[in-house]
Amino acid sequence: MAEPATARLSVDLDALAHNYAVLGREAQGAEVAPMLKSDGYGLGAAPVGKRLWAEGARTFFVARLAEGEALRAALGPTRPCQINVLDGMTPGSAPRLAAAGLTPVLTSLAQIAEASAFATQAGRPLEAILHVDTGMNRQGLTLEEARAVAQSTDRLRGLEIGLVMSHMGSASEPQNPRNAKQLEGFLEVHALFPRARASLSASAGVFLGPDYRFDLVRPGVSLYGGGPEGTPDPRLKAVATLTAPILDLRHLKPGDVVGYGESVRIDHATRAAVAGVGYSDGVIRAARSGGYVWLAGARRPLLAINMDILILDLGDADAQIDEMVEIIGPNALVDDLATAGGTVAYEVLVRLSRRAERVYVGEVQ
Ligand SMILES: *Cc1c(COP(=O)(O)O)cnc(C)c1O
């Protein structure tokens, strides 16, 4: 007998490889260093990292020390690569960073001091990255601090700064003048550390043109199928596909109220389908109004998202119990669900939970 149908998250590694190639073409010679923070945007840093290594990636970024350790262990000694940790050298983390061969992205004068002390004590140079803030006001040295570091002869003692980087706050809006301002700031940063490689752009910046690419780009969301401008981009393929079986079908008539509360009142005769997936599987509940799923060859409006089930308006289309509904995927686009839910594709992806059965499509390698 066949297995009972259930909610399933399928991660398409061939689509990931496609998106990596699209970004590589767009980056035109800049190294593409995939962002694997938050378990590879919720899709599994280990299989995603292995496949991207097979596609040629040799530099990866994560946010946390533990993410770096897990990725190093997963990639193992047969896949040499640089793993950069965005949190940097947080107090006391130096021995573990060193043990796992992780490169800290230094974000403050205190971190620089800690890294320099560690390197001096160890008696060997320590490779590190400098993160400079160019107007996002989030992480990194201020420009003044970067100038002071560049001029000082001893602050960087023991450190080899292989890369200077900054992060953009409005790159998903190509016309926003903040982009050019951040670029201007970053050009100054790069001039302060002329021997280091430079990196300014994440996914959106890759598409802003050659001025923004520098030596290395750090895309995350677009590798996983999210458009660089927060809207669907036909150049990219969906990597995550969430499907769930129809559990029940019912007729609705004008005046019927659907689900909890009375906010969903039906004004037309239609059929509703109940699918076995809900916010506990990671479907953003706020998307219940304005969101859609894909069933029987068309977009179907969502009516309700509960913990374990969602309800959709099937109209007069034909569908059967056990037929699979696509909640996120090549037809139900992650950026659309995010927009309906008042959030971003990043959050939709990282919230996909472990309850939905996971399968990987394509070679991990
Ligand atoms: C998350 C992050 C990225 C990747 O951003 P995307 O928009 O997902 O491409 C790159 N750099 C830094 C510093 C980040 O925090």
PDB file of C-alpha atoms and ligand atoms in Angstrom, residues 23 33-37 41 61-63 86 105 131 136 138-139 165-168 171-172 199-206 217-224 226-228 346, ligand 1:
ATOM      1  CA  LEU A  23      24.030  34.939  -9.376  1.00  0.00           C
ATOM      2  CA  ALA A  33      30.073  33.385  -1.218  1.00  0.00           C
ATOM      3  CA  PRO A  34      26.757  31.813  -0.221  1.00  0.00           C
ATOM      4  CA  MET A  35      25.029  32.908   2.962  1.00  0.00           C
ATOM      5  CA  LEU A  36      24.087  29.834   5.004  1.00  0.00           C
ATOM      6  CA  LYS A  37      22.937  31.489   8.239  1.00  0.00           C
ATOM      7  CA  TYR A  41      17.570  29.960   5.452  1.00  0.00           C
ATOM      8  CA  PHE A  61      28.997  32.850   5.626  1.00  0.00           C
ATOM      9  CA  VAL A  62      26.987  31.942   8.721  1.00  0.00           C
ATOM     10  CA  ALA A  63      25.790  34.147  11.587  1.00  0.00           C
ATOM     11  CA  LEU A  86      29.111  37.254  11.063  1.00  0.00           C
ATOM     12  CA  VAL A 105      33.926  38.931  10.876  1.00  0.00           C
ATOM     13  CA  HIS A 131      32.833  44.722   8.951  1.00  0.00           C
ATOM     14  CA  MET A 136      22.803  50.772   8.013  1.00  0.00           C
ATOM     15  CA  ARG A 138      23.350  47.851  12.574  1.00  0.00           C
ATOM     16  CA  GLN A 139      26.697  46.089  12.774  1.00  0.00           C
ATOM     17  CA  MET A 165      32.885  44.250   4.063  1.00  0.00           C
ATOM     18  CA  SER A 166      29.782  46.324   4.611  1.00  0.00           C
ATOM     19  CA  HIS A 167      26.076  45.611   4.269  1.00  0.00           C
ATOM     20  CA  MET A 168      23.388  47.571   2.443  1.00  0.00           C
ATOM     21  CA  ALA A 171      19.535  47.526  -2.023  1.00  0.00           C
ATOM     22  CA  SER A 172      16.154  45.929  -2.740  1.00  0.00           C
ATOM     23  CA  SER A 199      32.544  42.898  -0.329  1.00  0.00           C
ATOM     24  CA  LEU A 200      29.472  45.118  -0.206  1.00  0.00           C
ATOM     25  CA  SER A 201      26.594  43.229  -1.745  1.00  0.00           C
ATOM     26  CA  ALA A 202      24.106  40.588  -0.687  1.00  0.00           C
ATOM     27  CA  SER A 203      21.486  39.259  -3.145  1.00  0.00           C
ATOM     28  CA  ALA A 204      19.951  42.609  -4.046  1.00  0.00           C
ATOM     29  CA  GLY A 205      23.296  44.351  -4.453  1.00  0.00           C
ATOM     30  CA  VAL A 206      24.437  41.761  -6.992  1.00  0.00           C
ATOM     31  CA  VAL A 217      29.241  38.973  -3.039  1.00  0.00           C
ATOM     32  CA  ARG A 218      27.267  37.326  -0.228  1.00  0.00           C
ATOM     33  CA  PRO A 219      23.851  36.312  -1.539  1.00  0.00           C
ATOM     34  CA  GLY A 220      21.373  34.469   0.602  1.00  0.00           C
ATOM     35  CA  VAL A 221      17.723  34.844  -0.229  1.00  0.00           C
ATOM     36  CA  SER A 222      18.085  34.774  -4.023  1.00  0.00           C
ATOM     37  CA  LEU A 223      19.992  31.500  -3.848  1.00  0.00           C
ATOM     38  CA  TYR A 224      16.864  30.115  -2.226  1.00  0.00           C
ATOM     39  CA  GLY A 226      13.545  34.931  -3.235  1.00  0.00           C
ATOM     40  CA  GLY A 227      13.595  37.855  -5.653  1.00  0.00           C
ATOM     41  CA  PRO A 228      16.241  40.525  -5.012  1.00  0.00           C
ATOM     42  CA  TYR A 346      13.426  35.326   4.500  1.00  0.00           C
TER      43      TYR A 346
HETATM   44  C1  LIG B   1      21.867  38.050   5.690  1.00  0.00           C
HETATM   45  C2  LIG B   1      23.060  38.762   5.169  1.00  0.00           C
HETATM   46  C3  LIG B   1      23.461  38.615   3.831  1.00  0.00           C
HETATM   47  C4  LIG B   1      22.619  37.901   2.804  1.00  0.00           C
HETATM   48  O1  LIG B   1      21.513  38.711   2.503  1.00  0.00           O
HETATM   49  P1  LIG B   1      20.452  38.319   1.383  1.00  0.00           P
HETATM   50  O2  LIG B   1      19.596  39.536   1.305  1.00  0.00           O
HETATM   51  O3  LIG B   1      19.715  37.148   1.913  1.00  0.00           O
HETATM   52  O4  LIG B   1      21.151  38.020   0.137  1.00  0.00           O
HETATM   53  C5  LIG B   1      24.669  39.173   3.447  1.00  0.00           C
HETATM   54  N1  LIG B   1      25.427  39.869   4.319  1.00  0.00           N
HETATM   55  C6  LIG B   1      25.057  40.069   5.613  1.00  0.00           C
HETATM   56  C7  LIG B   1      25.934  40.854   6.508  1.00  0.00           C
HETATM   57  C8  LIG B   1      23.860  39.532   6.076  1.00  0.00           C
HETATM   58  O5  LIG B   1      23.484  39.731   7.340  1.00  0.00           O
END
